[in-house]
Amino acid sequence: MSNRRSIRPAGASVPDSGDRDVVGIPGGRHLGRTRAGRGLVMVAFTLAAVLVALVGFVAIQLFRLQANVDTQPLNLGSGQESALPVDLNTDPVQILILGTDTRTRPGGKTAGGETLPPGGGNSDVMMLMNLSADREDVTVLSFPRDLLVPLPSCLPPAGGERSTAMDLGQLNGALASGGPGCTVAAINSLTGLSIDHFMMADFDAVKELSETLGGVEVCVTEPVEDEYSGLSLPAGTSEVEGEQALAFLRTRHAFGDGGDAGRIKAQQAFLASMARKVQAEETLSNLPRLYSIAETITRNLTVDDGLSQVTALLKLADRVKDVDLGNMAFVTVPTMPWELDPNRLVLDEEAAEPLFAAMREDRSLTEPSPSPSPAPSGDSGSDETEAPAPARPAIDAAAVPVTVVNGTGSAARATRVQAMLVAEGYESAQTLESIGAPVTQVYFGAGYDAAAAEIAALFGIDAAQLIPSPSAVGVEVLVGADFLTGVTVKPDPLGGQLQGQTAEEEVCQQASGF
């Protein structure tokens, strides 16, 4: 038998071989289907390889972010228990946000080379953020750095001697005494809350985050040149980033009366503006942008162990990305001057308790509280006759210099507000054009506080927008975008009871003129 294979001429027909296998395929009838099957196998293999590579890439990036995060324990001082674990997806979550007055470097040194205190410097910013369980509200409560409160005994995280408890000490010093957990303990004791987590950042975080976002819009009523912080801004709206963003947040001389209240208002306005920008640009839904922000934040962030995983931080971002800006409230804890030193503050307990209760009960600050039930007819609930409200001092309206500063862009609107003032007896009222202003405010010089309060009441302007100004001649009414029509400004979303704003409001800072 010959072992030679026959060679068939090109184009010759192949005889029918029945079900004989051709090239390993029964009868040759599934050749096209098998090639398609092989193609699908190759596609699946390629997709699998891409997915493996993608998962590996994500894992590497998360590992990089994870390596950035520094942690400290949520040590709540002696004799205090830690908060119970919370579900970052479904529970109300309270996070203390601390900004330190240091520029840290490797080895625990400041930018100037000084060794840091045990806790890492003093708190330049102290804000308590509450994320509601229904994902509809965010409340941020600011604490002045000059506030005097009871301080617990705390053990510094890096070791050393336990700090001494104090009946009254400056709140921003708790960080240096025992780390962020000591500030957590002090605020827990002050408010009756049980803070779940903390985040602490230094100066570099503000600089780098503002640069990553491409700048943050801020507004000032007059040009600012502050030699102490280096803040330099023209009147109106500007975008700040880097050193100028840091100067805007840190200055104590540029705004208001040159104290901590003006600085806190500027910080709240900055965060509100940042929230508006992040939502407008859908930053938290844009993965590359979100990663850039996450890298910036984690590189400059210290958190408690419960937030040490990057996935936990991403859950928090998911909690806030869709919250309505009108439901993001920035408020300041009610305080009063300390009787022994008016340059220091103590808690106004009567005004603060309803605020703390709302946070403990996870209630919105931008919705009206339920009214108390009326007393039964014929029963006042008290044997004492309610004292009448004190009468306002008489105002000689004709003798009060009033300037209507028009920030609406409409000359007709300024003329209308002037006419309303003249009708109330403020015969000397005149108008002055200015830059656009988002909110109506009343500035007053020395001796004109009663007249300013009367004018504010006339137009329904919140008491928080009554601002003493050494440069004001008499009373100046800055008419803003919330007073374009009607005889009163839009209602204050915080009900006029709290000092602060929502993220929806664009607030201009009053330059101090110092």
XYZ file of N, CA and C in Angstrom, residues 108-314:
621
model
N 7.634 64.958 62.390
C 6.911 65.739 63.372
C 7.388 67.160 63.489
N 7.892 67.749 62.399
C 8.379 69.123 62.410
C 7.405 70.033 61.666
N 7.373 71.295 62.042
C 6.605 72.270 61.297
C 7.428 72.746 60.118
N 6.803 73.595 59.273
C 7.514 74.121 58.115
C 8.732 74.934 58.556
N 8.662 75.535 59.747
C 9.789 76.313 60.248
C 10.836 75.478 60.960
N 10.587 74.176 61.059
C 11.565 73.287 61.677
C 11.334 73.030 63.151
N 10.270 73.651 63.741
C 10.023 73.451 65.158
C 9.391 72.081 65.404
N 9.664 71.521 66.587
C 9.051 70.249 66.949
C 7.603 70.483 67.349
N 6.703 69.632 66.860
C 5.287 69.796 67.161
C 4.986 69.399 68.595
N 3.960 70.009 69.208
C 3.488 69.565 70.512
C 2.963 68.139 70.426
N 2.699 67.498 71.582
C 2.267 66.102 71.563
C 1.062 65.843 70.679
N 0.084 66.763 70.658
C -1.118 66.532 69.874
C -1.030 67.057 68.467
N -0.029 67.874 68.136
C 0.119 68.370 66.781
C -0.272 69.811 66.591
N -0.139 70.683 67.595
C -0.483 72.092 67.434
C -1.878 72.385 67.946
N -2.332 73.640 67.765
C -3.667 74.035 68.186
C -4.654 73.909 67.027
N -5.945 73.892 67.367
C -6.993 73.791 66.355
C -7.312 75.176 65.818
N -7.038 75.399 64.556
C -7.379 76.663 63.923
C -8.824 76.642 63.447
N -9.340 75.459 63.151
C -10.720 75.272 62.709
C -11.293 74.089 63.475
N -12.510 74.252 64.015
C -13.209 73.163 64.691
C -14.650 73.166 64.214
N -15.022 72.169 63.429
C -16.375 72.075 62.880
C -16.898 70.665 63.088
N -18.122 70.570 63.610
C -18.759 69.276 63.803
C -19.803 69.085 62.715
N -19.618 68.066 61.889
C -20.516 67.794 60.765
C -21.424 66.619 61.085
N -22.738 66.812 60.879
C -23.702 65.737 61.048
C -24.316 65.394 59.695
N -24.210 64.125 59.293
C -24.844 63.620 58.077
C -26.098 62.869 58.497
N -27.261 63.349 58.047
C -28.518 62.751 58.500
C -28.691 61.342 57.938
N -29.437 60.531 58.681
C -29.636 59.138 58.272
C -30.389 59.035 56.956
N -31.283 60.019 56.671
C -32.071 59.944 55.436
C -31.337 60.532 54.231
N -30.089 60.950 54.411
C -29.233 61.475 53.342
C -29.770 62.789 52.746
N -30.594 63.501 53.499
C -31.189 64.724 52.976
C -30.603 65.991 53.582
N -29.883 65.877 54.690
C -29.382 67.065 55.382
C -27.934 66.893 55.799
N -27.217 68.008 55.749
C -25.870 68.094 56.312
C -25.827 69.339 57.189
N -25.420 69.172 58.440
C -25.285 70.301 59.364
C -23.829 70.407 59.785
N -23.274 71.602 59.680
C -21.884 71.842 60.090
C -21.893 72.919 61.167
N -21.470 72.550 62.366
C -21.481 73.441 63.527
C -20.065 73.902 63.838
N -19.834 75.230 63.794
C -18.501 75.788 64.048
C -18.342 76.168 65.517
N -17.154 75.883 66.060
C -16.813 76.269 67.426
C -15.688 77.302 67.369
N -15.869 78.476 68.010
C -14.799 79.480 68.022
C -13.557 78.956 68.738
N -12.403 79.343 68.252
C -11.156 78.892 68.878
C -10.962 79.521 70.246
N -11.616 80.678 70.513
C -11.484 81.361 71.799
C -12.523 80.908 72.818
N -13.283 79.861 72.508
C -14.325 79.387 73.408
C -13.713 78.656 74.604
N -14.157 79.036 75.800
C -13.703 78.396 77.035
C -14.709 77.328 77.445
N -14.217 76.117 77.665
C -15.078 74.981 78.017
C -14.348 74.112 79.035
N -15.061 73.205 79.739
C -14.364 72.212 80.567
C -13.533 71.288 79.678
N -12.291 71.056 80.073
C -11.402 70.179 79.315
C -11.105 68.924 80.124
N -11.193 67.741 79.486
C -10.927 66.495 80.204
C -9.428 66.230 80.322
N -9.096 65.263 81.129
C -7.725 64.767 81.189
C -7.524 63.795 80.036
N -6.470 64.007 79.249
C -6.257 63.187 78.052
C -4.820 62.697 77.983
N -4.650 61.536 77.389
C -3.327 60.969 77.179
C -2.918 61.198 75.728
N -1.810 61.904 75.478
C -1.390 62.157 74.092
C -1.178 60.854 73.335
N -1.618 60.774 72.076
C -1.483 59.531 71.297
C -0.042 59.086 71.137
N 0.886 60.055 71.065
C 2.292 59.699 70.856
C 2.999 59.360 72.161
N 2.259 59.353 73.265
C 2.863 59.051 74.548
C 3.173 60.313 75.341
N 3.605 60.141 76.549
C 3.887 61.280 77.421
C 2.905 61.321 78.571
N 2.946 62.418 79.305
C 2.120 62.535 80.501
C 0.688 62.918 80.149
N -0.228 62.404 80.952
C -1.641 62.748 80.771
C -1.861 64.200 81.141
N -2.672 64.895 80.361
C -2.958 66.300 80.641
C -3.864 66.425 81.855
N -3.848 67.585 82.463
C -4.667 67.851 83.647
C -6.036 68.361 83.226
N -7.086 67.802 83.824
C -8.437 68.279 83.539
C -8.586 69.718 84.027
N -9.391 70.506 83.305
C -9.591 71.913 83.639
C -11.091 72.216 83.679
N -11.477 73.016 84.667
C -12.869 73.446 84.733
C -13.210 74.375 83.575
N -12.230 75.143 83.127
C -12.441 76.069 82.023
C -11.107 76.269 81.312
N -11.039 75.860 80.080
C -9.833 76.014 79.278
C -10.204 76.316 77.840
N -9.263 76.848 77.074
C -9.558 77.221 75.693
C -9.670 75.967 74.837
N -10.779 75.845 74.121
C -11.087 74.615 73.394
C -10.025 74.266 72.367
N -9.455 75.259 71.687
C -8.494 74.927 70.632
C -7.183 74.388 71.191
N -6.969 74.480 72.509
C -5.761 73.935 73.110
C -5.846 72.453 73.419
N -7.047 71.866 73.320
C -7.201 70.441 73.630
C -6.401 69.574 72.672
N -6.237 70.023 71.437
C -5.501 69.238 70.446
C -4.050 69.054 70.869
N -3.422 70.132 71.330
C -2.027 70.039 71.762
C -1.883 69.196 73.020
N -2.937 69.169 73.855
C -2.865 68.422 75.110
C -2.996 66.922 74.917
N -3.857 66.502 73.995
C -4.092 65.073 73.881
C -4.508 64.600 72.512
N -4.186 65.360 71.471
C -4.541 64.931 70.130
C -6.002 65.190 69.813
N -6.443 64.830 68.614
C -7.824 65.103 68.203
C -8.854 64.430 69.100
N -8.509 63.265 69.664
C -9.447 62.583 70.553
C -9.765 63.377 71.794
N -8.850 64.260 72.209
C -9.101 65.096 73.381
C -10.122 66.180 73.042
N -10.052 66.727 71.821
C -11.051 67.691 71.379
C -12.405 67.012 71.234
N -12.413 65.771 70.724
C -13.648 64.991 70.643
C -14.274 64.857 72.024
N -13.459 64.525 73.019
C -13.964 64.333 74.378
C -14.555 65.623 74.933
N -13.876 66.745 74.691
C -14.353 68.023 75.211
C -15.690 68.405 74.594
N -15.842 68.206 73.287
C -17.082 68.586 72.610
C -18.210 67.614 72.959
N -17.896 66.333 73.140
C -18.910 65.391 73.612
C -19.492 65.838 74.944
N -18.610 66.228 75.855
C -19.047 66.660 77.183
C -19.867 67.940 77.104
N -19.475 68.838 76.205
C -20.142 70.134 76.084
C -21.542 69.996 75.491
N -21.709 69.092 74.527
C -22.938 69.029 73.735
C -23.869 67.879 74.092
N -23.359 66.875 74.810
C -24.155 65.674 75.055
C -24.207 64.751 73.864
N -23.359 64.994 72.868
C -23.287 64.148 71.679
C -22.285 63.015 71.888
N -22.246 62.113 70.936
C -21.250 61.043 70.927
C -20.657 60.992 69.525
N -19.581 61.727 69.315
C -18.993 61.898 67.989
C -18.437 60.564 67.491
N -18.731 60.250 66.230
C -18.366 58.949 65.671
C -16.946 58.915 65.105
N -16.511 60.016 64.482
C -15.213 60.028 63.809
C -14.618 61.426 63.848
N -13.347 61.521 63.486
C -12.743 62.838 63.289
C -11.869 62.818 62.036
N -11.678 63.996 61.477
C -10.732 64.219 60.380
C -9.902 65.448 60.760
N -8.609 65.363 60.596
C -7.734 66.482 60.917
C -6.805 66.758 59.741
N -6.725 68.010 59.346
C -5.874 68.399 58.223
C -5.039 69.606 58.627
N -3.904 69.811 57.927
C -3.059 70.958 58.212
C -3.184 71.989 57.096
N -2.353 73.016 57.138
C -2.430 74.100 56.167
C -2.300 73.617 54.720
N -1.416 72.655 54.509
C -1.164 72.201 53.148
C -2.423 71.631 52.497
N -3.327 71.041 53.302
C -4.549 70.461 52.757
C -5.398 71.530 52.084
N -5.518 72.698 52.728
C -6.318 73.785 52.161
C -5.711 74.254 50.853
N -4.410 74.473 50.848
C -3.737 74.937 49.635
C -3.931 73.966 48.483
N -3.628 72.701 48.727
C -3.639 71.720 47.643
C -5.053 71.398 47.168
N -6.024 71.336 48.108
C -7.392 71.029 47.709
C -7.971 72.158 46.862
N -7.722 73.402 47.248
C -8.237 74.526 46.457
C -7.623 74.533 45.063
N -6.367 74.119 44.957
C -5.721 74.039 43.643
C -6.290 72.884 42.827
N -6.548 71.748 43.479
C -7.126 70.600 42.782
C -8.504 70.936 42.220
N -9.272 71.747 42.963
C -10.605 72.141 42.511
C -10.565 73.245 41.466
N -9.397 73.812 41.236
C -9.291 74.897 40.260
C -9.759 76.233 40.788
N -9.694 76.429 42.115
C -10.085 77.694 42.724
C -11.477 77.629 43.325
N -11.708 78.495 44.315
C -13.002 78.582 44.997
C -13.427 80.043 45.021
N -14.673 80.326 44.651
C -15.166 81.703 44.606
C -15.435 82.242 46.004
N -14.973 83.472 46.270
C -15.258 84.164 47.516
C -15.674 85.592 47.180
N -16.327 86.261 48.123
C -16.842 87.609 47.875
C -16.530 88.506 49.065
N -16.054 89.718 48.809
C -15.815 90.720 49.852
C -16.443 92.040 49.409
N -16.912 92.815 50.393
C -17.631 94.048 50.068
C -16.698 95.181 49.675
N -15.460 95.149 50.144
C -14.484 96.190 49.864
C -13.132 95.534 49.591
N -12.210 96.248 48.952
C -10.873 95.667 48.744
C -10.225 95.314 50.077
N -9.481 94.214 50.089
C -8.819 93.734 51.309
C -7.325 93.630 51.063
N -6.556 94.238 51.949
C -5.101 94.081 51.976
C -4.714 93.814 53.425
N -4.542 92.551 53.776
C -4.257 92.174 55.161
C -2.795 91.763 55.284
N -2.005 92.600 55.923
C -0.578 92.327 56.029
C -0.279 91.148 56.943
N -1.200 90.803 57.835
C -0.960 89.708 58.775
C -1.068 88.349 58.084
N -2.139 88.142 57.298
C -2.332 86.853 56.632
C -1.810 86.839 55.208
N -1.622 88.035 54.617
C -1.214 88.112 53.223
C -2.380 88.096 52.252
N -3.610 88.192 52.767
C -4.781 88.172 51.900
C -4.881 89.473 51.112
N -5.034 89.350 49.809
C -5.139 90.511 48.930
C -6.250 90.249 47.920
N -7.373 90.980 48.070
C -8.537 90.750 47.214
C -9.150 92.075 46.783
N -9.632 92.159 45.549
C -10.415 93.327 45.144
C -11.847 93.184 45.652
N -12.601 94.281 45.634
C -14.010 94.205 46.005
C -14.754 93.321 45.002
N -15.747 92.601 45.497
C -16.533 91.741 44.626
C -16.143 90.277 44.746
N -16.429 89.533 43.704
C -16.195 88.087 43.694
C -14.868 87.749 43.027
N -14.088 86.888 43.668
C -12.799 86.442 43.131
C -12.685 84.932 43.330
N -11.786 84.315 42.583
C -11.451 82.912 42.815
C -10.114 82.850 43.533
N -10.067 82.106 44.625
C -8.829 81.977 45.378
C -8.386 80.523 45.394
N -7.086 80.329 45.420
C -6.514 78.993 45.576
C -5.128 79.126 46.168
N -4.598 78.010 46.632
C -3.244 78.029 47.195
C -3.134 78.927 48.416
N -2.089 79.749 48.446
C -1.824 80.609 49.598
C -2.953 81.597 49.852
N -3.602 82.099 48.786
C -4.691 83.051 48.992
C -5.923 82.371 49.610
N -6.189 81.133 49.252
C -7.285 80.390 49.877
C -6.993 80.194 51.359
N -5.765 79.854 51.676
C -5.371 79.679 53.072
C -5.489 80.991 53.837
N -5.053 82.085 53.236
C -5.138 83.393 53.890
C -6.586 83.784 54.130
N -7.476 83.485 53.178
C -8.894 83.820 53.340
C -9.480 83.098 54.556
N -9.092 81.843 54.763
C -9.628 81.060 55.865
C -8.994 81.417 57.209
N -7.782 81.936 57.201
C -7.069 82.148 58.449
C -7.145 83.572 58.982
N -7.437 84.554 58.123
C -7.347 85.933 58.567
C -8.277 86.224 59.741
N -7.775 86.961 60.711
C -8.583 87.409 61.846
C -8.773 88.920 61.812
N -8.134 89.598 60.876
C -8.180 91.056 60.856
C -8.994 91.615 59.696
N -9.214 90.825 58.662
C -9.786 91.373 57.431
C -11.301 91.532 57.473
N -11.994 90.733 58.296
C -13.455 90.702 58.208
C -14.122 91.081 59.524
N -15.338 91.652 59.406
C -16.142 91.959 60.583
C -15.437 92.904 61.521
N -15.431 92.554 62.809
C -14.785 93.404 63.813
C -13.341 92.987 64.079
N -12.803 92.144 63.215
C -11.422 91.698 63.385
C -11.268 90.547 64.355
N -12.375 89.944 64.793
C -12.330 88.834 65.740
C -12.640 87.501 65.090
N -12.909 86.506 65.942
C -13.108 85.146 65.460
C -14.448 84.974 64.742
N -15.457 85.793 65.094
C -16.772 85.652 64.458
C -16.689 85.903 62.953
N -15.961 86.956 62.561
C -15.803 87.249 61.143
C -15.035 86.164 60.421
N -14.043 85.605 61.092
C -13.249 84.533 60.482
C -14.086 83.277 60.267
N -14.950 82.950 61.234
C -15.808 81.776 61.098
C -16.804 81.964 59.959
N -17.381 83.177 59.823
C -18.305 83.432 58.721
C -17.607 83.245 57.380
N -16.350 83.683 57.298
C -15.593 83.502 56.051
C -15.346 82.024 55.780
N -15.032 81.245 56.817
C -14.817 79.814 56.635
C -16.094 79.124 56.163
N -17.225 79.496 56.755
C -18.493 78.893 56.355
C -18.835 79.247 54.908
N -18.604 80.518 54.530
C -18.880 80.942 53.155
C -17.975 80.205 52.170
N -16.719 79.974 52.544
C -15.767 79.255 51.689
C -16.245 77.824 51.460
N -16.644 77.133 52.543
C -17.106 75.754 52.412
C -18.409 75.684 51.610
N -19.298 76.669 51.810
C -20.540 76.698 51.040
C -20.240 76.873 49.557
N -19.303 77.756 49.242
C -18.916 77.972 47.850
C -18.285 76.717 47.263
N -17.478 76.039 48.049
C -16.862 74.792 47.590
C -17.936 73.744 47.296
N -18.945 73.657 48.173
C -20.027 72.692 47.954
C -20.774 73.006 46.664
N -21.022 74.297 46.411
C -21.716 74.668 45.174
C -20.902 74.273 43.943
N -19.601 74.493 44.009
C -18.752 74.174 42.861
C -18.683 72.669 42.622
N -18.519 71.913 43.691
C -18.415 70.455 43.561
C -19.691 69.880 42.961
N -20.860 70.388 43.408
C -22.115 69.872 42.856
C -22.341 70.335 41.428
N -22.016 71.595 41.129
C -22.236 72.121 39.776
C -21.411 71.362 38.751
N -20.210 70.966 39.131
C -19.321 70.266 38.202
C -19.425 68.745 38.326
N -20.362 68.263 39.180
C -20.564 66.824 39.397
C -19.235 66.126 39.701
N -18.445 66.787 40.527
C -17.105 66.278 40.838
C -17.139 64.905 41.486
N -18.112 64.690 42.390
C -18.136 63.431 43.125
C -18.681 62.273 42.295
N -19.146 62.561 41.063
C -19.564 61.498 40.143
C -18.546 61.296 39.026
N -17.495 62.102 39.029
C -16.456 62.030 38.002
C -15.255 61.313 38.613
N -15.062 60.056 38.233
C -14.052 59.233 38.902
C -12.639 59.811 38.839
N -12.173 60.302 37.680
C -10.823 60.877 37.668
C -10.693 62.091 38.598
N -11.713 62.987 38.584
C -11.668 64.142 39.482
C -11.739 63.693 40.938
N -12.613 62.711 41.203
C -12.761 62.214 42.564
C -11.456 61.608 43.059
N -10.763 60.893 42.168
C -9.487 60.303 42.572
C -8.472 61.396 42.895
N -8.422 62.452 42.066
C -7.489 63.560 42.325
C -7.755 64.200 43.672
N -9.046 64.401 43.972
C -9.408 64.991 45.262
C -9.046 64.035 46.391
N -9.348 62.741 46.195
C -9.033 61.757 47.233
C -7.536 61.708 47.505
N -6.732 61.784 46.450
C -5.282 61.746 46.636
C -4.807 62.981 47.399
N -5.376 64.148 47.057
C -5.001 65.374 47.749
C -5.383 65.307 49.221
N -6.605 64.854 49.480
C -7.095 64.825 50.861
C -6.321 63.816 51.694
N -6.165 62.592 51.180
C -5.508 61.557 51.979
C -4.057 61.892 52.256
N -3.438 62.651 51.342
C -2.039 63.021 51.546
C -1.871 63.986 52.717
N -2.957 64.673 53.084
C -2.875 65.702 54.120
C -3.832 65.447 55.277
N -4.284 64.209 55.437
C -5.359 63.931 56.376
C -4.919 62.960 57.465
N -5.383 63.236 58.683
C -5.274 62.285 59.788
C -6.690 61.961 60.237
N -6.998 60.676 60.386
C -8.342 60.253 60.765
C -8.252 59.243 61.897
N -9.424 58.932 62.487
C -9.449 57.862 63.480
C -9.424 56.517 62.763
N -9.213 55.464 63.524
C -9.077 54.136 62.934
C -10.314 53.720 62.138
N -11.493 54.174 62.562
C -12.722 53.796 61.881
C -12.859 54.365 60.484
N -12.102 55.416 60.164
C -12.124 56.009 58.823
C -10.822 55.748 58.072
N -10.041 54.810 58.555
C -8.715 54.610 57.979
C -8.744 53.967 56.594
N -9.853 53.301 56.243
C -9.959 52.688 54.928
C -10.471 53.719 53.919
N -9.838 53.778 52.755
C -10.253 54.726 51.724
C -11.699 54.478 51.314
N -12.137 53.239 51.352
C -13.528 52.939 50.994
C -14.501 53.643 51.936
N -14.107 53.821 53.200
C -14.973 54.540 54.144
C -15.107 56.004 53.739
N -14.006 56.613 53.300
C -14.050 58.002 52.849
C -14.908 58.136 51.594
N -14.848 57.146 50.707
C -15.680 57.183 49.508
C -17.165 57.049 49.853
